[in-house]
Coordinates of C-alpha atoms and ligand atoms in Angstrom, one line a residue:
M51 CA -1.6 -13.0 13.0
S52 CA -2.0 -12.5 16.7
D53 CA -5.1 -10.9 18.2
S54 CA -3.5 -8.1 20.1
P55 CA -1.7 -5.4 18.2
P56 CA 2.2 -5.4 18.5
D57 CA 3.8 -3.0 20.9
S58 CA 4.6 -0.4 18.3
E59 CA 0.9 -0.2 17.4
K60 CA -0.4 0.1 21.0
S61 CA -1.7 3.3 22.4
R62 CA 1.3 5.7 22.1
L63 CA -0.7 8.7 23.0
D64 CA -0.4 11.0 20.0
F65 CA -2.5 14.1 20.0
I66 CA -5.6 12.4 18.6
R67 CA -5.5 9.6 21.2
E68 CA -5.0 12.2 23.9
I69 CA -8.3 13.9 22.7
V70 CA -10.1 10.6 22.6
D71 CA -8.8 9.6 26.0
A72 CA -9.9 12.9 27.5
D73 CA -13.3 12.6 26.0
L74 CA -13.8 9.2 27.6
K75 CA -12.5 10.3 31.0
S76 CA -14.7 13.5 31.0
G77 CA -17.7 11.5 30.1
K78 CA -18.3 13.5 26.9
H79 CA -18.6 10.1 25.1
A80 CA -19.3 6.7 26.6
T81 CA -18.1 4.9 23.4
I82 CA -15.7 6.0 20.7
V83 CA -16.9 5.7 17.2
T84 CA -14.5 6.4 14.3
R85 CA -14.8 5.7 10.6
F86 CA -12.6 5.0 7.6
P87 CA -14.3 6.7 4.6
P88 CA -12.7 5.7 1.3
E89 CA -14.0 6.9 -2.0
P90 CA -14.4 3.7 -4.2
N91 CA -12.6 5.2 -7.1
G92 CA -9.3 3.2 -6.8
Y93 CA -7.4 0.7 -4.8
L94 CA -6.1 1.5 -1.3
H95 CA -2.5 2.5 -1.0
I96 CA 0.0 2.7 1.9
G97 CA -1.3 6.2 2.7
H98 CA -4.7 4.8 3.4
A99 CA -3.1 2.2 5.6
K100 CA -2.0 5.0 7.9
S101 CA -5.6 6.2 8.2
I102 CA -6.9 2.6 8.6
C103 CA -4.4 1.8 11.4
L104 CA -5.3 5.1 13.1
N105 CA -9.1 4.8 12.9
F106 CA -9.4 1.1 13.5
G107 CA -6.5 1.2 15.9
I108 CA -8.2 3.8 18.1
A109 CA -11.5 2.0 18.1
R110 CA -9.7 -1.2 19.2
E111 CA -7.6 0.4 21.8
F112 CA -10.4 2.4 23.4
G113 CA -13.1 -0.3 23.2
G114 CA -15.1 1.5 20.6
R115 CA -15.9 0.7 17.0
C116 CA -14.8 1.9 13.6
H117 CA -17.2 2.1 10.6
L118 CA -16.3 1.4 7.0
R119 CA -18.1 4.0 5.0
F120 CA -17.8 4.2 1.3
D121 CA -17.9 7.9 0.4
D122 CA -19.7 7.3 -2.9
T123 CA -21.0 10.8 -3.7
N124 CA -19.3 11.1 -7.0
P125 CA -20.9 8.5 -9.3
S126 CA -18.8 8.9 -12.4
K127 CA -15.6 7.3 -11.2
E128 CA -16.9 4.7 -8.8
E129 CA -17.0 0.9 -9.3
Q130 CA -17.9 -2.3 -7.5
E131 CA -14.4 -3.6 -8.2
Y132 CA -13.0 -0.9 -6.0
V133 CA -15.5 -1.6 -3.2
D134 CA -14.5 -5.3 -3.2
S135 CA -10.8 -4.6 -3.2
I136 CA -11.0 -2.1 -0.4
Q137 CA -12.8 -4.5 1.8
E138 CA -10.3 -7.3 1.0
D139 CA -7.4 -5.0 1.8
I140 CA -8.7 -3.7 5.1
R141 CA -9.4 -7.3 6.3
W142 CA -6.0 -8.4 5.2
L143 CA -4.4 -5.5 7.1
G144 CA -6.0 -7.1 10.2
F145 CA -9.1 -4.9 10.8
D146 CA -12.8 -5.6 10.9
W147 CA -15.8 -3.3 10.7
G148 CA -18.2 -6.0 11.8
E149 CA -21.7 -5.0 11.0
N150 CA -20.7 -1.4 10.4
R151 CA -20.4 -1.1 6.6
F152 CA -22.1 2.0 5.2
F153 CA -22.4 3.9 2.0
A154 CA -22.9 7.7 1.9
S155 CA -25.3 7.0 -0.9
D156 CA -27.6 5.3 1.7
Y157 CA -28.1 8.8 3.1
F158 CA -29.1 10.5 -0.2
D159 CA -32.8 10.8 0.8
Q160 CA -31.9 12.2 4.2
L161 CA -29.4 14.6 2.7
Y162 CA -32.0 15.8 0.3
E163 CA -34.4 16.4 3.1
W164 CA -31.8 18.4 5.0
A165 CA -31.1 20.5 1.9
V166 CA -34.9 21.3 1.8
F167 CA -34.6 22.1 5.5
L168 CA -31.9 24.7 4.8
I169 CA -33.9 26.2 2.0
K170 CA -36.9 26.6 4.3
E171 CA -34.7 28.3 6.9
G172 CA -33.5 30.7 4.3
K173 CA -30.0 29.2 4.5
A174 CA -29.8 27.7 1.0
Y175 CA -30.8 28.9 -2.5
V176 CA -30.8 27.8 -6.1
D177 CA -28.2 29.6 -8.2
D178 CA -28.4 29.9 -12.0
Q179 CA -24.9 30.9 -12.5
T180 CA -22.4 28.7 -14.2
A181 CA -19.7 26.9 -12.4
E182 CA -17.2 29.4 -14.0
E183 CA -19.3 32.4 -12.8
I184 CA -19.5 31.0 -9.3
R185 CA -15.7 30.5 -9.2
Q186 CA -15.1 34.0 -10.5
T187 CA -17.4 35.7 -7.9
R188 CA -15.9 33.8 -4.9
G189 CA -13.4 36.6 -4.3
T190 CA -9.9 36.0 -3.1
L191 CA -8.1 35.6 0.3
T192 CA -8.0 39.4 0.5
E193 CA -11.2 40.4 -1.3
P194 CA -14.7 39.4 -0.5
G195 CA -16.9 37.5 -3.0
T196 CA -19.8 39.0 -4.9
P197 CA -23.3 37.8 -4.0
S198 CA -25.1 36.0 -6.8
P199 CA -28.0 37.8 -8.3
H200 CA -30.2 34.8 -7.2
R201 CA -29.1 34.9 -3.6
D202 CA -32.3 36.5 -2.3
R203 CA -34.8 34.3 -4.0
S204 CA -37.9 33.5 -1.9
V205 CA -38.1 30.3 0.0
E206 CA -41.0 29.2 -2.2
E207 CA -39.1 29.9 -5.4
N208 CA -36.1 28.0 -4.1
L209 CA -38.2 25.0 -3.1
A210 CA -39.8 24.9 -6.5
L211 CA -36.6 25.2 -8.4
F212 CA -34.8 22.6 -6.2
E213 CA -37.7 20.2 -6.8
R214 CA -37.4 20.8 -10.5
M215 CA -33.7 20.1 -10.4
R216 CA -34.5 16.8 -8.9
A217 CA -37.2 16.1 -11.4
G218 CA -34.7 16.5 -14.3
E219 CA -36.0 19.7 -15.8
F220 CA -32.6 21.3 -16.1
A221 CA -29.4 20.2 -17.9
D222 CA -26.3 19.1 -16.1
G223 CA -24.6 22.2 -14.6
E224 CA -27.5 24.5 -15.4
R225 CA -28.3 25.1 -11.7
V226 CA -26.8 24.4 -8.3
L227 CA -28.0 24.6 -4.7
R228 CA -25.8 26.7 -2.5
A229 CA -25.7 27.3 1.2
R230 CA -26.4 30.9 2.1
I231 CA -23.7 31.8 4.6
D232 CA -21.5 34.8 4.0
M233 CA -20.0 36.0 0.7
A234 CA -17.5 38.1 2.7
H235 CA -16.4 35.3 5.1
A236 CA -12.7 35.3 5.7
N237 CA -12.7 31.5 5.0
V238 CA -13.5 31.1 1.3
N239 CA -15.1 27.7 2.0
L240 CA -17.9 29.5 3.7
R241 CA -18.7 31.9 0.8
D242 CA -22.0 30.1 -0.1
P243 CA -20.5 26.7 -1.0
V244 CA -22.3 24.5 -3.5
L245 CA -24.3 21.7 -1.9
Y246 CA -25.9 20.0 -4.9
R247 CA -25.1 19.8 -8.6
I248 CA -27.0 18.3 -11.4
L249 CA -25.3 15.3 -12.9
R250 CA -26.8 12.6 -15.1
A251 CA -24.6 9.7 -14.1
H252 CA -25.4 6.1 -13.3
H253 CA -24.6 5.4 -9.6
H254 CA -23.2 2.0 -8.7
R255 CA -25.8 1.7 -5.9
T256 CA -28.7 4.1 -6.5
G257 CA -28.7 3.5 -10.3
D258 CA -30.5 6.2 -12.1
K259 CA -32.7 7.4 -9.2
W260 CA -30.8 10.6 -8.7
L261 CA -30.0 13.3 -11.3
L262 CA -28.4 15.5 -8.7
Y263 CA -25.7 14.6 -6.2
P264 CA -24.6 16.2 -2.9
M265 CA -21.1 17.6 -2.8
Y266 CA -18.5 16.0 -0.6
D267 CA -18.6 18.7 2.1
F268 CA -22.4 18.5 2.4
A269 CA -22.4 14.7 2.6
H270 CA -19.4 13.9 4.8
G271 CA -20.2 15.5 8.1
Q272 CA -23.8 14.7 7.9
S273 CA -23.0 11.0 7.3
D274 CA -20.7 11.2 10.3
A275 CA -23.6 12.6 12.4
I276 CA -26.1 10.0 11.1
E277 CA -23.7 7.2 12.2
G278 CA -23.0 8.7 15.5
I279 CA -19.3 9.2 14.8
T280 CA -17.6 10.8 17.7
H281 CA -14.2 11.6 16.1
S282 CA -14.1 12.2 12.4
I283 CA -10.4 12.0 11.6
C284 CA -9.2 13.3 8.3
T285 CA -6.1 14.6 6.6
L286 CA -4.8 18.2 6.9
E287 CA -6.1 19.5 3.6
F288 CA -9.6 19.5 5.2
E289 CA -8.5 21.8 8.1
N290 CA -10.0 24.9 6.5
H291 CA -13.2 23.0 5.7
R292 CA -13.8 22.4 9.4
P293 CA -15.7 25.6 9.9
L294 CA -18.1 24.5 7.2
Y295 CA -18.3 21.0 8.7
D296 CA -19.3 22.6 11.9
W297 CA -21.7 25.1 10.3
F298 CA -23.7 22.2 8.8
I299 CA -23.8 20.4 12.1
E300 CA -25.0 23.5 13.9
N301 CA -27.6 24.5 11.3
L302 CA -29.2 21.1 10.6
P303 CA -31.3 18.9 12.9
V304 CA -28.6 16.2 13.0
P305 CA -28.8 13.4 15.7
A306 CA -25.1 13.8 16.9
R307 CA -22.2 16.3 16.9
P308 CA -19.1 14.6 15.6
R309 CA -15.8 16.4 15.9
Q310 CA -13.4 16.7 13.0
I311 CA -9.7 16.3 13.7
E312 CA -7.0 16.6 11.1
F313 CA -3.6 14.8 10.9
S314 CA -0.8 14.9 8.3
R315 CA -1.1 12.5 5.4
L316 CA 1.6 9.9 4.7
N317 CA 4.0 10.8 1.9
L318 CA 6.8 8.5 0.9
N319 CA 9.9 9.3 -1.2
F320 CA 10.4 7.5 -4.5
T321 CA 6.6 7.0 -4.6
V322 CA 3.5 8.6 -6.0
M323 CA 0.4 8.2 -3.8
S324 CA -2.4 10.0 -5.6
K325 CA -5.1 7.6 -6.9
R326 CA -5.3 9.6 -10.1
K327 CA -1.6 9.0 -10.8
L328 CA -1.8 5.3 -9.7
L329 CA -4.8 4.9 -12.1
Q330 CA -2.7 6.5 -14.9
L331 CA 0.1 4.0 -14.3
V332 CA -2.4 1.2 -14.6
K333 CA -4.3 2.5 -17.6
D334 CA -1.3 3.4 -19.6
G335 CA 0.3 0.1 -18.9
H336 CA 3.4 1.3 -17.0
V337 CA 2.6 -1.5 -14.5
S338 CA 0.7 -4.7 -14.9
G339 CA -2.3 -3.7 -12.7
W340 CA -3.3 -2.2 -9.4
D341 CA -1.6 -5.1 -7.7
D342 CA 1.7 -4.9 -9.6
P343 CA 4.3 -5.6 -6.9
R344 CA 5.9 -2.3 -7.6
M345 CA 2.8 -0.3 -6.8
P346 CA 2.4 1.3 -3.3
T347 CA -1.1 -0.2 -3.2
I348 CA -2.0 -2.6 -0.4
S349 CA -2.7 -5.3 -3.0
G350 CA 0.6 -4.6 -4.7
L351 CA 2.5 -4.8 -1.4
R352 CA 0.7 -7.9 -0.4
R353 CA 1.5 -9.6 -3.7
R354 CA 5.1 -8.6 -3.3
G355 CA 5.2 -10.3 0.0
Y356 CA 5.0 -7.4 2.5
P357 CA 3.4 -8.8 5.7
A358 CA 0.4 -6.9 7.1
E359 CA 2.2 -6.8 10.4
A360 CA 5.1 -4.9 8.9
I361 CA 2.7 -2.3 7.4
R362 CA 1.0 -1.9 10.8
N363 CA 4.3 -1.6 12.5
F364 CA 5.5 1.0 10.0
C365 CA 2.3 3.0 10.6
G366 CA 2.9 2.8 14.3
T367 CA 6.5 4.0 14.0
I368 CA 5.9 7.0 11.9
G369 CA 3.3 8.4 14.4
V370 CA 0.5 10.9 14.0
T371 CA 1.2 14.6 13.8
K372 CA 0.0 17.9 12.4
F373 CA 3.1 18.5 10.2
N374 CA 3.3 17.4 6.6
S375 CA 6.5 15.6 5.9
T376 CA 7.9 12.9 3.7
N377 CA 8.9 9.6 5.1
D378 CA 11.8 7.5 3.8
V379 CA 10.5 4.4 2.0
A380 CA 13.6 2.7 3.5
L381 CA 11.8 2.8 6.8
L382 CA 8.9 0.8 5.4
E383 CA 11.4 -1.7 3.8
N384 CA 13.2 -2.0 7.2
A385 CA 9.9 -2.7 8.9
V386 CA 9.4 -5.5 6.3
R387 CA 12.8 -7.0 6.9
D388 CA 12.2 -6.9 10.7
V389 CA 9.2 -9.1 10.4
L390 CA 10.5 -11.3 7.6
N391 CA 13.8 -12.0 9.4
R392 CA 11.8 -13.5 12.2
A393 CA 9.1 -15.2 10.1
S394 CA 10.8 -16.6 7.1
A395 CA 12.3 -20.0 6.6
R396 CA 15.7 -20.1 4.9
R397 CA 16.0 -21.9 1.6
M398 CA 18.6 -22.2 -1.1
A399 CA 18.0 -20.9 -4.6
V400 CA 20.3 -20.0 -7.4
L401 CA 19.1 -17.2 -9.6
D402 CA 21.9 -17.2 -12.2
P403 CA 23.1 -20.8 -12.3
L404 CA 26.6 -22.0 -13.0
K405 CA 27.1 -25.8 -13.1
V406 CA 29.6 -27.4 -10.7
V407 CA 30.8 -31.0 -11.2
V408 CA 32.3 -32.6 -8.1
T409 CA 34.7 -35.0 -9.9
N410 CA 35.7 -37.1 -6.9
Y411 CA 32.1 -37.6 -5.8
P412 CA 30.5 -41.0 -6.6
E413 CA 28.4 -40.8 -9.8
D414 CA 25.2 -42.3 -8.4
Q415 CA 25.4 -41.1 -4.8
I416 CA 22.9 -38.8 -3.2
E417 CA 23.2 -37.6 0.3
E418 CA 20.6 -35.8 2.3
M419 CA 22.2 -32.8 4.0
E420 CA 20.6 -31.4 7.1
V421 CA 20.2 -27.6 6.8
A422 CA 18.8 -25.3 9.5
N423 CA 15.6 -23.6 8.6
N424 CA 16.6 -20.5 10.5
P425 CA 20.0 -20.2 12.1
N426 CA 18.6 -17.5 14.5
D427 CA 15.8 -19.8 15.7
E428 CA 16.5 -23.4 16.7
T429 CA 12.8 -24.1 17.1
A430 CA 12.4 -23.6 13.4
G431 CA 14.1 -27.0 12.9
A432 CA 15.9 -28.3 9.9
R433 CA 15.2 -29.9 6.6
S434 CA 17.1 -32.2 4.3
V435 CA 18.5 -31.0 1.0
P436 CA 19.8 -33.5 -1.5
F437 CA 23.5 -33.2 -2.5
C438 CA 25.0 -35.0 -5.5
R439 CA 27.8 -34.9 -8.0
E440 CA 26.3 -32.1 -10.1
L441 CA 25.3 -28.8 -8.5
Y442 CA 24.5 -25.3 -9.3
I443 CA 26.0 -22.2 -7.7
E444 CA 25.4 -18.5 -8.4
R445 CA 27.5 -17.4 -11.4
E446 CA 28.8 -14.4 -9.4
D447 CA 30.2 -16.6 -6.7
F448 CA 33.0 -17.6 -9.1
L449 CA 35.7 -15.4 -10.5
E450 CA 38.5 -16.7 -12.6
D451 CA 40.7 -13.8 -11.8
P452 CA 39.6 -12.7 -8.3
P453 CA 40.6 -9.4 -6.7
K454 CA 42.2 -9.5 -3.2
G455 CA 39.6 -10.3 -0.5
F456 CA 37.3 -12.4 -2.8
F457 CA 36.4 -15.2 -0.5
R458 CA 34.2 -17.2 -2.9
L459 CA 35.2 -19.6 -5.5
F460 CA 38.2 -19.2 -7.9
P461 CA 40.6 -21.7 -9.6
G462 CA 42.6 -23.3 -6.8
G463 CA 40.4 -21.8 -4.1
E464 CA 38.3 -23.6 -1.6
V465 CA 34.9 -22.6 0.0
R466 CA 32.3 -24.1 2.2
F467 CA 29.1 -25.2 0.4
R468 CA 26.6 -24.4 3.0
S469 CA 25.9 -27.4 5.4
A470 CA 27.5 -29.7 2.8
Y471 CA 31.3 -29.9 2.2
F472 CA 34.4 -27.9 1.6
I473 CA 34.9 -27.7 -2.2
R474 CA 37.9 -26.8 -4.2
C475 CA 37.8 -25.5 -7.7
D476 CA 40.2 -27.2 -10.1
E477 CA 39.2 -26.0 -13.5
A478 CA 36.8 -23.7 -15.3
V479 CA 35.4 -25.2 -18.5
R480 CA 34.5 -22.9 -21.4
D481 CA 32.3 -23.4 -24.4
D482 CA 33.3 -22.5 -28.0
A483 CA 32.3 -18.9 -27.4
G484 CA 34.7 -18.7 -24.5
E485 CA 32.0 -18.5 -21.8
I486 CA 32.5 -20.4 -18.6
V487 CA 29.9 -23.2 -18.6
E488 CA 31.1 -25.5 -15.9
L489 CA 33.4 -25.8 -12.9
R490 CA 35.3 -29.0 -12.2
C491 CA 35.7 -29.3 -8.5
T492 CA 36.7 -31.7 -5.7
Y493 CA 35.2 -32.2 -2.3
D494 CA 36.8 -33.1 1.0
P495 CA 34.8 -36.0 2.5
E496 CA 36.1 -35.1 6.0
T497 CA 34.1 -31.8 6.0
R498 CA 30.6 -33.4 5.8
G499 CA 27.9 -30.9 7.0
G500 CA 30.3 -28.1 6.3
Q501 CA 32.4 -28.9 9.4
N502 CA 36.1 -27.9 9.6
P503 CA 38.3 -30.9 8.7
P504 CA 40.6 -32.6 11.3
D505 CA 43.7 -30.9 9.9
G506 CA 42.3 -27.6 11.1
R507 CA 42.1 -26.1 7.7
K508 CA 39.7 -23.1 7.4
V509 CA 37.9 -21.4 4.6
K510 CA 36.6 -17.8 4.7
G511 CA 33.6 -18.1 2.3
T512 CA 30.4 -20.0 2.5
I513 CA 28.1 -20.1 -0.6
H514 CA 24.8 -21.6 -1.4
W515 CA 24.1 -24.4 -3.9
V516 CA 21.4 -26.5 -5.4
S517 CA 21.5 -30.1 -6.6
A518 CA 21.3 -30.0 -10.4
R519 CA 19.5 -33.4 -10.5
H520 CA 16.8 -32.3 -8.0
A521 CA 16.4 -28.6 -8.7
I522 CA 13.1 -27.1 -9.6
D523 CA 13.1 -24.5 -12.5
A524 CA 11.5 -21.2 -11.6
E525 CA 11.2 -17.6 -12.7
T526 CA 12.1 -14.9 -10.2
R527 CA 11.2 -11.3 -10.4
L528 CA 13.5 -8.8 -8.9
Y529 CA 12.0 -5.4 -8.1
D530 CA 13.5 -2.0 -7.6
R531 CA 11.9 1.3 -6.9
L532 CA 9.3 2.3 -9.5
F533 CA 10.7 5.8 -9.7
S534 CA 14.4 6.7 -9.8
V535 CA 14.1 10.1 -8.0
E536 CA 13.1 10.9 -4.5
D537 CA 10.3 13.2 -5.4
P538 CA 8.7 12.1 -8.7
D539 CA 6.0 14.7 -8.3
G540 CA 8.3 17.6 -7.7
G541 CA 10.6 19.5 -10.0
E542 CA 10.5 19.7 -13.8
G543 CA 8.3 17.6 -16.1
D544 CA 5.8 14.8 -15.5
F545 CA 6.1 12.2 -12.9
L546 CA 6.2 9.6 -15.7
D547 CA 9.5 11.0 -16.8
H548 CA 11.0 9.6 -13.7
L549 CA 9.9 6.0 -14.0
N550 CA 12.9 3.7 -13.3
P551 CA 13.5 1.6 -16.4
E552 CA 15.1 -1.1 -14.2
S553 CA 12.3 -1.5 -11.7
L554 CA 11.6 -5.1 -12.8
L555 CA 14.2 -7.7 -13.7
V556 CA 12.8 -11.1 -14.7
R557 CA 15.1 -14.1 -14.4
R558 CA 14.1 -17.3 -16.0
G559 CA 15.8 -20.7 -15.5
C560 CA 16.5 -20.1 -11.8
K561 CA 17.3 -23.3 -9.8
L562 CA 15.5 -23.9 -6.5
E563 CA 16.0 -26.5 -3.9
P564 CA 13.2 -29.1 -4.1
S565 CA 11.4 -28.2 -0.9
L566 CA 10.4 -24.9 -2.5
A567 CA 7.9 -26.8 -4.6
E568 CA 5.7 -26.8 -1.5
S569 CA 5.6 -23.0 -1.1
K570 CA 2.3 -21.2 -1.1
A571 CA 1.5 -17.6 -1.8
G572 CA 1.8 -15.4 1.2
E573 CA 4.4 -17.6 2.8
P574 CA 7.7 -15.7 3.4
I575 CA 10.9 -17.3 2.5
Q576 CA 14.5 -16.1 2.6
F577 CA 16.6 -17.3 -0.3
E578 CA 19.9 -17.4 1.5
R579 CA 22.1 -14.5 0.6
L580 CA 19.7 -13.1 -2.0
G581 CA 16.7 -11.6 -0.1
Y582 CA 13.2 -12.4 1.0
F583 CA 10.9 -14.0 -1.6
C584 CA 7.4 -15.3 -1.9
V585 CA 5.4 -17.1 -4.5
D586 CA 3.6 -14.8 -6.9
A587 CA -0.1 -15.2 -6.2
R588 CA -1.2 -14.4 -9.7
D589 CA 1.2 -15.9 -12.1
S590 CA 2.9 -18.8 -10.4
T591 CA 1.9 -22.3 -11.6
P592 CA 3.1 -25.8 -10.5
E593 CA 4.8 -26.1 -13.9
T594 CA 6.5 -22.7 -13.7
P595 CA 6.7 -21.4 -10.2
V596 CA 7.2 -17.6 -10.0
F597 CA 8.8 -16.0 -7.1
N598 CA 8.8 -12.3 -6.2
R599 CA 11.7 -10.7 -4.4
T600 CA 9.9 -8.9 -1.5
V601 CA 13.0 -7.0 -0.4
G602 CA 16.7 -7.5 -0.3
L603 CA 18.5 -8.5 2.8
R604 CA 20.0 -5.0 3.2
D605 CA 19.2 -1.6 2.1
S606 CA 21.1 -1.3 -1.2
W607 CA 20.0 2.3 -1.7
A608 CA 21.6 3.5 1.5
K609 CA 25.1 2.8 0.1
Q610 CA 24.3 4.6 -3.1
K611 CA 23.0 7.6 -1.4
T612 CA 26.1 8.1 0.7
G613 CA 28.3 7.7 -2.3
K614 CA 30.2 4.6 -3.4
Ligands
LIG833 P1 -6.1 10.4 -3.1 O1 -5.8 11.9 -2.9 O2 -5.0 9.5 -3.3 O3 -7.1 10.2 -4.2 P2 -8.2 10.5 -1.2 O4 -7.9 11.2 0.1 O5 -9.0 11.2 -2.2 O6 -6.8 10.0 -1.8 P3 -10.0 8.7 -0.1 O7 -10.6 7.4 -0.7 O8 -11.0 9.8 0.0 O9 -8.8 9.1 -1.0 O10 -9.4 8.4 1.3 C1 -10.0 7.7 2.3 C2 -9.4 8.1 3.6 O11 -8.0 7.9 3.6 C3 -9.5 9.6 3.9 O12 -9.9 9.8 5.2 C4 -8.2 10.2 3.6 O13 -7.9 11.3 4.5 C5 -7.2 9.0 4.0 N1 -6.0 9.1 3.2 C6 -5.9 9.2 1.9 N2 -4.6 9.3 1.5 C7 -3.9 9.3 2.7 C8 -2.5 9.5 3.0 N3 -1.5 9.6 2.1 N4 -2.1 9.4 4.3 C9 -3.1 9.3 5.3 N5 -4.4 9.2 5.1 C10 -4.8 9.2 3.8
LIG834 MG1 -11.0 11.9 -0.9

């Protein structure tokens, strides 16, 4: 990957970059500091990539820095496995937090002190009501909430109770600490929000030290302030939490005043993006794991062969706005094709082999045919591919009874075998069951390299082939969309009802040209006429290579959508 971001990723001044730019020019900030704050309760998905490209991208473009902060305030669902995968995925996407890796749990002591500070200021109190009672007394959008009977406890009583909460004297859920703001506030989030809850859960970093944990709203902005974040960029659903974010910053002795800015999250059609649902797909075995190549996770897309550059380009193309919308997944697939078309070497592979015997070709002869690695790029050079008497072609490239306009092989018909020879089909051989098992063909020696013969004869079709004597056997996995409807989350029923039963097609006994034995995971390859492929990083072995189809050469769904 190159050091500088591609054009599409460079500072197109969206509304957030405009704010950042203005804050630098006015001298409000000398250095821009952003953060990416994942909760380590799942693997990152393509939606997170949008946030990563935005936060790390702004830091890079404006000479600032971006922190990676694990928002680990909810101990019950968090795991080290997720921390590790998140780091790997961000690095793979091409971004680096340097020394700036933090955990919200590192601030638990400071947050506790600030909670005590609020109590002392008369701005927080311990409430004995149950979660249900608190919910029911919050009021509605049109009606004010009802103050808790414990709202006016003395500072001393609150301090003592809060200390006892910490010491483990109460059961989970028996008491909470609430901010004392305004039970009649027009914004429900400011009606005495809960700051701390009692929860006996082992934390992946602080172990069993804490029996009470801060709520997200109380932890997030203060973590930003501790780290000196200048622009705290989050998704739109936090817009009406901003007044609370600001209230904490104004009412606590924090060392900095970060500004929260919201943007619209990425939604993709044919995709679910919520971590809860992705976890369900994994746990219930609908996919093989978080990195199943059909998953919209970064690890799944990587395993499938999506280049990081294509994901960054896609995030640059969709832009940053304040309006929620759904992007077409075809846009992402096109970004992938754009990069792969440039980056991948062409190779020949036959997924559904049909044997061809060239009857007039000498039995023991082998010729090395020179085949261009990329017809659009001469600098990519050429390779030699062995040609002999027995070959494989794609079964669908032959039809015994072809319709008009079929330019591939049929009895009596002639095609060009790519970079090899003109070949005519003389006869189709059947087995006892009547299935075609072999084609008997003849070649024209005057067409070597696939050149037109001196008699000026032309053929319309060119097909790919593999030498039967030299081919490597492989498995290929052809993917389709995991869901068969545009909006799996919308409409009737459960999202699982819309799983596409044909999202994975496994083909064994595929025949590949010998040079593909050298392929490594992550290396993009175009199987001519079939799509872009890569070695499967998890399951491929030298004995049985496994190739994933990253994406087809064209958008096959576009045709279907506009009607056949
Ligand atoms: P989910 O709803 O899928 O569980 P989340 O928002 O709870 O996601 P976090 O780990 O908290 O997941 O997300 C980390 C960061 O990524 C947050 O700043 C969040 O705003 C951002 N983010 C998550 N999903 C998207 C998305 N679809 N588009 C853009 N940003 C996203
Ligand atoms: Mg979240």
